[in-house]
Short mmCIF file of C-alpha atoms and ligand atoms in Angstrom, two decimals:
data_model
loop_
_atom_site.label_atom_id
_atom_site.label_comp_id
_atom_site.label_asym_id
_atom_site.label_seq_id
_atom_site.Cartn_x
_atom_site.Cartn_y
_atom_site.Cartn_z
CA MET S 53 -13.05 13.30 35.96
CA ASN S 54 -14.54 15.73 33.48
CA LYS S 55 -17.32 14.44 31.33
CA LEU S 56 -16.24 12.23 28.43
CA GLU S 57 -17.73 13.44 25.14
CA PHE S 58 -16.10 11.26 22.49
CA THR S 59 -14.24 7.95 22.68
CA LEU S 60 -11.90 7.90 19.70
CA SER S 61 -9.76 5.05 20.92
CA ALA S 62 -8.18 2.30 18.85
CA GLY S 63 -10.28 -0.43 20.47
CA PRO S 64 -12.41 -1.06 22.29
CA VAL S 65 -14.42 1.38 20.21
CA GLU S 66 -17.73 3.09 20.84
CA VAL S 67 -20.54 0.84 19.73
CA SER S 68 -23.85 1.63 18.05
CA ALA S 69 -27.23 1.64 19.79
CA ALA S 70 -28.16 -1.53 17.88
CA THR S 71 -25.08 -3.32 19.23
CA LEU S 72 -25.86 -2.14 22.76
CA ALA S 73 -29.39 -3.49 22.29
CA GLY S 74 -27.91 -6.84 21.25
CA LEU S 75 -25.76 -6.92 24.39
CA ALA S 76 -28.83 -6.15 26.50
CA LYS S 77 -30.96 -9.06 25.27
CA PRO S 78 -32.28 -11.49 27.90
CA ILE S 79 -29.71 -14.03 29.10
CA GLN S 80 -30.69 -17.49 27.94
CA TYR S 81 -29.58 -20.92 29.10
CA HIS S 82 -26.77 -21.89 26.74
CA TYR S 83 -28.36 -25.29 26.00
CA ASP S 84 -31.65 -23.69 24.99
CA GLU S 85 -32.01 -24.76 21.34
CA ASP S 86 -32.77 -21.15 20.53
CA PHE S 87 -29.36 -20.04 21.86
CA LYS S 88 -27.58 -22.91 20.13
CA ASP S 89 -29.16 -21.74 16.88
CA THR S 90 -27.97 -18.21 17.62
CA PHE S 91 -24.44 -19.48 18.24
CA ARG S 92 -24.39 -21.37 14.91
CA ARG S 93 -25.75 -18.33 13.06
CA VAL S 94 -23.11 -16.09 14.59
CA GLN S 95 -20.44 -18.59 13.52
CA ASP S 96 -21.73 -18.47 9.91
CA LYS S 97 -21.80 -14.68 9.89
CA THR S 98 -18.27 -14.61 11.30
CA ALA S 99 -17.17 -16.91 8.47
CA GLN S 100 -18.60 -14.35 6.04
CA ILE S 101 -16.42 -11.51 7.35
CA PHE S 102 -13.40 -13.85 7.33
CA GLN S 103 -14.38 -14.77 3.73
CA THR S 104 -13.83 -18.43 4.49
CA LYS S 105 -15.33 -21.89 4.27
CA ASN S 106 -12.94 -23.06 7.01
CA ASP S 107 -14.16 -23.88 10.51
CA VAL S 108 -14.86 -20.86 12.67
CA ILE S 109 -14.34 -21.08 16.43
CA ILE S 110 -15.61 -18.41 18.81
CA MET S 111 -13.69 -18.49 22.05
CA GLN S 112 -15.08 -16.74 25.08
CA GLY S 113 -12.37 -14.26 25.95
CA GLU S 114 -10.68 -11.26 24.36
CA ALA S 115 -8.66 -12.00 21.17
CA ILE S 116 -5.45 -12.63 23.13
CA LEU S 117 -7.06 -15.89 24.31
CA ALA S 118 -7.22 -17.36 20.81
CA LEU S 119 -3.92 -15.84 19.73
CA GLU S 120 -2.21 -17.63 22.61
CA GLY S 121 -4.27 -20.83 22.46
CA ALA S 122 -3.87 -21.26 18.72
CA LEU S 123 -0.15 -20.64 18.76
CA LYS S 124 0.35 -23.08 21.61
CA SER S 125 -1.72 -25.63 19.70
CA LEU S 126 0.33 -25.26 16.53
CA VAL S 127 3.87 -25.12 17.91
CA THR S 128 5.88 -28.27 18.57
CA PRO S 129 9.34 -28.17 20.19
CA GLY S 130 12.03 -27.31 17.65
CA MET S 131 9.52 -26.35 14.94
CA LYS S 132 11.09 -23.81 12.57
CA VAL S 133 8.98 -20.66 12.56
CA LEU S 134 9.52 -17.33 10.85
CA ASN S 135 8.00 -14.44 12.80
CA LEU S 136 7.47 -11.07 11.10
CA VAL S 137 7.95 -8.18 13.53
CA GLN S 138 6.98 -4.61 12.75
CA GLY S 139 5.29 -3.69 16.01
CA ILE S 140 4.52 -4.71 19.56
CA PHE S 141 2.00 -7.43 18.75
CA GLY S 142 4.44 -9.15 16.39
CA LYS S 143 7.12 -8.83 19.06
CA GLY S 144 4.79 -10.47 21.57
CA THR S 145 4.12 -13.37 19.20
CA GLY S 146 7.87 -14.01 19.21
CA TYR S 147 7.97 -14.25 23.04
CA TRP S 148 5.20 -16.84 22.96
CA LEU S 149 6.92 -18.81 20.19
CA LYS S 150 10.10 -19.04 22.27
CA ASP S 151 8.11 -20.01 25.35
CA PHE S 152 6.39 -22.81 23.44
CA GLY S 153 9.75 -24.17 22.27
CA ALA S 154 9.81 -23.12 18.61
CA ASP S 155 13.06 -22.55 16.74
CA VAL S 156 12.27 -18.90 15.95
CA ALA S 157 13.74 -16.68 13.27
CA GLU S 158 12.54 -13.10 13.03
CA LEU S 159 12.42 -10.57 10.23
CA GLU S 160 12.23 -7.36 12.23
CA VAL S 161 11.96 -3.74 11.12
CA GLY S 162 11.34 -0.50 13.01
CA TYR S 163 7.86 -0.15 14.49
CA ASP S 164 7.17 2.64 11.97
CA ASP S 165 7.96 0.39 9.01
CA ALA S 166 6.68 -2.84 7.43
CA VAL S 167 8.19 -6.20 6.51
CA THR S 168 7.75 -6.49 2.74
CA PRO S 169 6.65 -9.58 0.77
CA GLU S 170 10.02 -9.44 -1.01
CA MET S 171 11.85 -9.78 2.32
CA VAL S 172 9.71 -12.79 3.21
CA GLU S 173 10.19 -14.45 -0.17
CA GLU S 174 13.94 -13.94 -0.06
CA TYR S 175 14.17 -15.32 3.47
CA LEU S 176 12.10 -18.41 2.70
CA ASP S 177 14.12 -19.13 -0.44
CA ALA S 178 17.37 -18.91 1.52
CA HIS S 179 16.10 -20.91 4.52
CA PRO S 180 14.26 -24.09 3.56
CA GLY S 181 12.53 -25.95 6.37
CA ILE S 182 10.40 -23.12 7.76
CA GLU S 183 7.07 -24.73 8.75
CA MET S 184 5.07 -21.68 9.77
CA VAL S 185 5.08 -17.91 9.25
CA CYS S 186 3.48 -15.65 11.88
CA LEU S 187 2.40 -12.14 11.03
CA VAL S 188 0.21 -9.26 12.18
CA ALA S 189 -2.03 -7.88 9.43
CA SER S 190 -2.57 -4.52 11.10
CA GLU S 191 -0.23 -3.38 13.89
CA THR S 192 -2.80 -1.25 15.64
CA PRO S 193 -0.41 0.46 18.10
CA SER S 194 1.70 1.83 15.22
CA GLY S 195 -1.08 2.20 12.64
CA THR S 196 0.80 0.19 10.02
CA VAL S 197 -0.24 -2.76 7.89
CA SER S 198 1.39 -5.82 6.43
CA ASP S 199 0.69 -6.98 2.86
CA VAL S 200 -1.12 -10.21 3.75
CA SER S 201 -2.56 -10.43 0.23
CA ARG S 202 0.95 -11.22 -1.04
CA ILE S 203 2.63 -12.81 1.99
CA GLY S 204 -0.23 -15.31 2.42
CA PRO S 205 0.08 -16.80 -1.08
CA ILE S 206 3.91 -16.80 -0.89
CA CYS S 207 3.58 -19.11 2.14
CA ARG S 208 0.72 -21.17 0.73
CA ASP S 209 2.65 -21.86 -2.50
CA ARG S 210 5.54 -23.24 -0.43
CA GLY S 211 3.28 -25.37 1.78
CA ILE S 212 4.05 -23.21 4.83
CA LEU S 213 1.36 -22.62 7.48
CA THR S 214 0.29 -19.05 8.25
CA TYR S 215 -0.77 -17.68 11.63
CA VAL S 216 -2.31 -14.23 11.21
CA ASP S 217 -3.22 -11.74 13.94
CA THR S 218 -5.83 -9.73 12.09
CA VAL S 219 -7.61 -8.38 15.15
CA SER S 220 -7.81 -4.90 13.62
CA GLY S 221 -7.48 -6.16 10.05
CA VAL S 222 -10.84 -7.76 9.35
CA LEU S 223 -13.21 -5.06 8.00
CA GLY S 224 -10.50 -2.40 8.33
CA MET S 225 -8.69 -3.69 5.25
CA GLU S 226 -9.24 -6.36 2.64
CA HIS S 227 -9.04 -9.80 4.24
CA ARG S 228 -9.55 -12.98 2.18
CA THR S 229 -8.82 -16.07 4.23
CA ASP S 230 -9.47 -18.64 1.51
CA ASP S 231 -8.26 -16.73 -1.56
CA TRP S 232 -4.96 -15.98 0.16
CA GLY S 233 -4.61 -19.47 1.68
CA LEU S 234 -4.44 -18.30 5.31
CA ASP S 235 -4.47 -21.17 7.80
CA LEU S 236 -5.16 -19.61 11.16
CA CYS S 237 -6.63 -16.13 11.57
CA VAL S 238 -7.77 -14.37 14.72
CA THR S 239 -9.91 -11.28 15.01
CA GLY S 240 -12.08 -9.67 17.70
CA PRO S 241 -15.36 -7.75 17.74
CA GLN S 242 -14.05 -4.59 19.44
CA LYS S 243 -12.06 -3.07 16.58
CA CYS S 244 -13.29 -2.47 13.01
CA LEU S 245 -16.46 -4.53 13.50
CA GLY S 246 -17.62 -2.07 16.15
CA GLY S 247 -18.56 -4.64 18.80
CA ALA S 248 -17.72 -5.15 22.46
CA PRO S 249 -14.48 -6.70 23.75
CA GLY S 250 -14.71 -10.19 25.19
CA LEU S 251 -14.58 -12.71 22.33
CA SER S 252 -11.97 -14.30 20.09
CA LEU S 253 -13.00 -15.09 16.52
CA VAL S 254 -10.83 -17.70 14.83
CA SER S 255 -10.74 -19.36 11.42
CA VAL S 256 -8.93 -22.70 11.19
CA SER S 257 -7.97 -24.51 7.97
CA GLN S 258 -7.81 -28.30 7.72
CA ARG S 259 -4.01 -28.05 7.52
CA ALA S 260 -3.97 -26.14 10.80
CA TRP S 261 -6.22 -28.75 12.46
CA ASP S 262 -3.93 -31.53 11.18
CA LYS S 263 -0.95 -29.76 12.71
CA MET S 264 -2.74 -29.34 16.07
CA TYR S 265 -3.88 -32.99 16.14
CA ALA S 266 -0.31 -34.10 15.42
CA ASN S 267 0.92 -32.02 18.35
CA PRO S 268 0.93 -33.87 21.70
CA ALA S 269 1.38 -30.54 23.51
CA ALA S 270 -1.72 -28.92 21.96
CA PRO S 271 -3.98 -27.84 24.87
CA ARG S 272 -6.93 -30.14 25.57
CA ASP S 273 -9.49 -29.84 28.36
CA SER S 274 -8.16 -26.32 28.76
CA TYR S 275 -9.46 -22.80 28.41
CA LEU S 276 -6.77 -22.34 25.73
CA SER S 277 -7.91 -25.34 23.71
CA LEU S 278 -9.17 -25.01 20.14
CA ILE S 279 -9.41 -28.80 19.84
CA ASP S 280 -12.03 -28.81 22.64
CA TRP S 281 -14.22 -26.50 20.56
CA LYS S 282 -13.69 -28.63 17.46
CA GLU S 283 -14.57 -31.89 19.18
CA LYS S 284 -17.22 -30.78 21.65
CA TRP S 285 -19.09 -27.91 20.04
CA LEU S 286 -18.48 -28.52 16.32
CA GLY S 287 -18.42 -32.27 16.96
CA ASP S 288 -21.49 -33.02 19.02
CA GLY S 289 -23.00 -29.73 20.13
CA ARG S 290 -21.59 -29.59 23.67
CA PHE S 291 -19.97 -26.37 24.83
CA PRO S 292 -16.54 -26.84 26.47
CA TYR S 293 -17.69 -24.29 29.07
CA THR S 294 -20.52 -21.78 29.39
CA PRO S 295 -20.34 -19.26 26.56
CA SER S 296 -20.74 -15.52 27.16
CA VAL S 297 -24.36 -15.37 26.08
CA GLN S 298 -24.55 -11.57 26.13
CA ASP S 299 -21.37 -11.19 24.08
CA ILE S 300 -22.64 -13.60 21.43
CA ASN S 301 -25.84 -11.56 21.15
CA GLY S 302 -23.82 -8.33 20.93
CA LEU S 303 -21.58 -9.88 18.29
CA GLU S 304 -24.56 -10.90 16.21
CA ALA S 305 -25.93 -7.35 16.28
CA ALA S 306 -22.56 -5.95 15.18
CA LEU S 307 -22.21 -8.57 12.43
CA ASP S 308 -25.73 -7.89 11.16
CA GLN S 309 -24.95 -4.19 10.78
CA ALA S 310 -21.66 -4.86 8.99
CA LEU S 311 -23.16 -7.42 6.63
CA ALA S 312 -26.14 -5.18 5.85
CA GLU S 313 -23.74 -2.34 5.02
CA GLY S 314 -21.58 -4.72 2.98
CA ILE S 315 -17.99 -5.79 3.66
CA ASP S 316 -16.51 -3.64 0.89
CA ASN S 317 -18.50 -0.62 2.03
CA VAL S 318 -17.31 -1.00 5.62
CA ILE S 319 -13.70 -1.17 4.43
CA GLN S 320 -14.23 1.85 2.16
CA ARG S 321 -15.67 3.81 5.09
CA HIS S 322 -12.41 3.17 6.98
CA VAL S 323 -10.33 4.17 3.94
CA ASP S 324 -12.34 7.39 3.51
CA ALA S 325 -11.84 8.24 7.18
CA ARG S 326 -8.10 7.71 6.82
CA GLU S 327 -7.91 9.95 3.75
CA LEU S 328 -9.82 12.71 5.50
CA THR S 329 -7.69 12.38 8.63
CA LYS S 330 -4.45 12.37 6.68
CA ALA S 331 -5.44 15.48 4.74
CA GLY S 332 -6.35 17.30 7.94
CA ALA S 333 -3.27 16.23 9.87
CA ARG S 334 -0.96 17.14 7.01
CA ALA S 335 -2.50 20.60 6.50
CA MET S 336 -2.30 21.24 10.24
CA GLY S 337 1.44 20.58 10.17
CA LEU S 338 1.51 17.19 11.90
CA GLU S 339 3.94 14.44 10.99
CA PHE S 340 2.85 10.84 10.37
CA TRP S 341 4.42 8.07 12.42
CA ALA S 342 4.78 5.63 9.49
CA VAL S 343 7.90 6.00 7.35
CA ARG S 344 5.82 5.49 4.19
CA GLU S 345 2.22 6.44 3.51
CA ASP S 346 1.46 3.20 1.66
CA ILE S 347 1.83 1.21 4.90
CA MET S 348 -0.59 3.36 6.92
CA SER S 349 -3.63 1.43 8.13
CA ALA S 350 -7.18 2.56 7.39
CA CYS S 351 -8.34 2.14 10.99
CA VAL S 352 -5.91 4.41 12.83
CA THR S 353 -3.67 7.34 11.84
CA SER S 354 -0.60 7.51 14.06
CA ILE S 355 0.98 10.91 14.56
CA ARG S 356 4.68 11.24 15.43
CA LEU S 357 5.23 13.57 18.38
CA PRO S 358 8.33 15.68 19.03
CA ASP S 359 10.57 14.27 21.80
CA ASP S 360 9.55 17.00 24.25
CA VAL S 361 5.81 16.31 23.87
CA ASP S 362 4.92 13.19 25.81
CA ASN S 363 2.11 11.06 24.37
CA ALA S 364 0.63 10.32 27.80
CA ALA S 365 0.39 14.06 28.54
CA VAL S 366 -1.39 14.63 25.22
CA ARG S 367 -3.91 11.92 25.93
CA ASP S 368 -4.57 13.18 29.47
CA LEU S 369 -5.02 16.82 28.42
CA ALA S 370 -7.33 15.98 25.50
CA ARG S 371 -9.43 13.87 27.86
CA SER S 372 -9.59 16.34 30.75
CA LYS S 373 -9.84 19.62 28.82
CA TYR S 374 -11.82 18.67 25.71
CA GLY S 375 -13.53 15.42 26.73
CA VAL S 376 -11.99 13.40 23.89
CA MET S 377 -10.32 10.07 24.57
CA PHE S 378 -7.41 9.10 22.30
CA SER S 379 -5.10 6.08 22.34
CA HIS S 380 -1.34 6.36 22.67
CA GLY S 381 1.06 3.86 21.12
CA GLN S 382 1.04 1.21 23.89
CA GLY S 383 4.83 1.29 23.84
CA ALA S 384 5.33 1.43 20.04
CA GLY S 385 6.90 4.90 20.32
CA ASN S 386 6.16 8.54 21.10
CA LEU S 387 3.01 8.77 19.04
CA ILE S 388 -0.66 9.54 19.43
CA ARG S 389 -3.39 7.83 17.48
CA LEU S 390 -6.32 9.38 15.67
CA SER S 391 -8.56 6.32 15.38
CA HIS S 392 -11.28 5.90 12.83
CA MET S 393 -12.39 2.42 13.67
CA GLY S 394 -15.72 0.63 13.69
CA SER S 395 -18.59 3.02 14.34
CA THR S 396 -16.17 5.97 14.58
CA ALA S 397 -14.91 5.47 11.02
CA GLY S 398 -16.56 8.13 8.95
CA GLY S 399 -18.51 11.34 9.15
CA PHE S 400 -17.64 13.96 11.70
CA HIS S 401 -15.69 11.75 14.12
CA SER S 402 -12.34 12.48 12.50
CA ILE S 403 -13.09 16.21 12.35
CA VAL S 404 -13.69 16.13 16.10
CA GLY S 405 -10.52 14.11 16.58
CA LEU S 406 -8.42 16.50 14.50
CA ALA S 407 -9.85 19.54 16.30
CA ALA S 408 -9.27 18.10 19.77
CA LEU S 409 -5.80 16.77 19.00
CA GLY S 410 -4.68 19.90 17.16
CA ARG S 411 -5.81 22.21 19.93
CA THR S 412 -4.34 19.96 22.65
CA LEU S 413 -0.96 19.95 20.92
CA SER S 414 -1.15 23.75 20.52
CA ASP S 415 -1.89 24.01 24.24
CA LEU S 416 1.28 21.99 24.83
CA GLY S 417 3.33 24.45 22.81
CA MET S 418 3.45 22.99 19.30
CA LYS S 419 3.11 25.47 16.42
CA LEU S 420 0.23 24.17 14.33
CA ASP S 421 -2.37 25.62 12.00
CA VAL S 422 -5.42 23.86 13.45
CA GLY S 423 -7.82 25.90 11.30
CA ALA S 424 -6.07 24.94 8.05
CA GLY S 425 -6.20 21.30 9.10
CA LEU S 426 -9.94 21.40 9.75
CA GLU S 427 -10.57 23.23 6.46
CA ALA S 428 -8.65 20.57 4.56
CA ALA S 429 -10.44 17.73 6.31
CA LEU S 430 -13.87 19.30 5.74
CA GLU S 431 -13.02 19.74 2.06
CA VAL S 432 -12.33 16.01 1.79
CA LEU S 433 -15.43 15.11 3.80
CA GLY S 434 -17.65 17.20 1.55
CA ALA S 435 -16.15 15.65 -1.58
CA GLN S 436 -16.56 12.12 -0.18
CA ARG S 437 -20.23 12.72 0.58
CA ALA S 438 -20.98 14.37 -2.77
C1 PLP G 578 -6.49 -5.24 19.87
C2 PLP G 578 -5.47 -6.17 19.33
C3 PLP G 578 -5.23 -7.40 19.94
C4 PLP G 578 -5.90 -7.77 21.22
O1 PLP G 578 -5.08 -7.34 22.23
P1 PLP G 578 -5.42 -6.42 23.48
O2 PLP G 578 -4.08 -5.95 23.96
O3 PLP G 578 -6.11 -7.26 24.47
O4 PLP G 578 -6.27 -5.28 22.99
C5 PLP G 578 -4.31 -8.24 19.36
N1 PLP G 578 -3.66 -7.89 18.22
C6 PLP G 578 -3.86 -6.71 17.61
C7 PLP G 578 -3.11 -6.40 16.36
C8 PLP G 578 -4.77 -5.82 18.14
O5 PLP G 578 -5.00 -4.64 17.54
#
């Protein structure tokens, strides 16, 4: 393999030297009071990025662990659930729901589109009895977002539970757990926070706990169990199993950097990177994947490829010829993603991404004005830094 110069993937992202230093701290015994203090501090800092006073649980596996465990804990056989599907993660939630025995209804749109709050409101008004709504705040593989700020309160006002996959939402867009009445939210360190993969960060409202406790099928004494964390760790300071000491230290380093920068500033850095990337891509002659610009996420810009240009070939050529690693759409469609996520959101990263992608696509026969794209992006960058 040729040398890798830049990782511009949509998670896991490149991490800062300070985060690497956190990951490299000495491994402590997990029942050392010093480590237990660290764990509690990291929980409090995680609550800050979730903007919540709810319980925070940190499960020791990539975000899929908590997404699966929480859903299994919440779902009882025959429970009426509305699942919003606008991408592959939402689709996957639906498969789990069916597996766990829910009575599932889906509002599904193309993976380049978004389910609107109006659609949700109309559906809930016409179908009383829905107990939970599941949604994905930011469909990373398509680079589209959902309007959680409106869908959350629509559900809360009707007494309906919300289950929110916001793995690439927290810090990449506004996320207000308590203000929007969100019951169960899951994020991970390896996306907009700029940490390492390996942990699930969860916020759980009292209503969500009540639902889990009322559910005889909720996992207990299981790796998937949230109740174990509630009773053992939050209850009397026992870990259900050995936590990933190094990942907790890495997470704390990433959280410290984000909180020092300020939540709003981190989000703005992602928004600025998107604006720069969009300007460059547009001027180059590229087409966006999303059907509408107002649903494009701030953490990744997805580019629609012509049918005869295969996204896997683009990724491979950019990696081998120019040393730049991109993400493809993980099955969302024939697209390639220019990520600006975590530590790669801002500055010259997107200029590098636009240059490498533009030239790779030219190499593959597309007629593009790479120079015009870079000029446009640099214009925006200069203005943003002024
Ligand atoms: C990254 C991500 C996850 C975690 O899933 P992986 O496939 O393990 O990366 C879940 N949901 C969303 C929306 C994500 O972006």
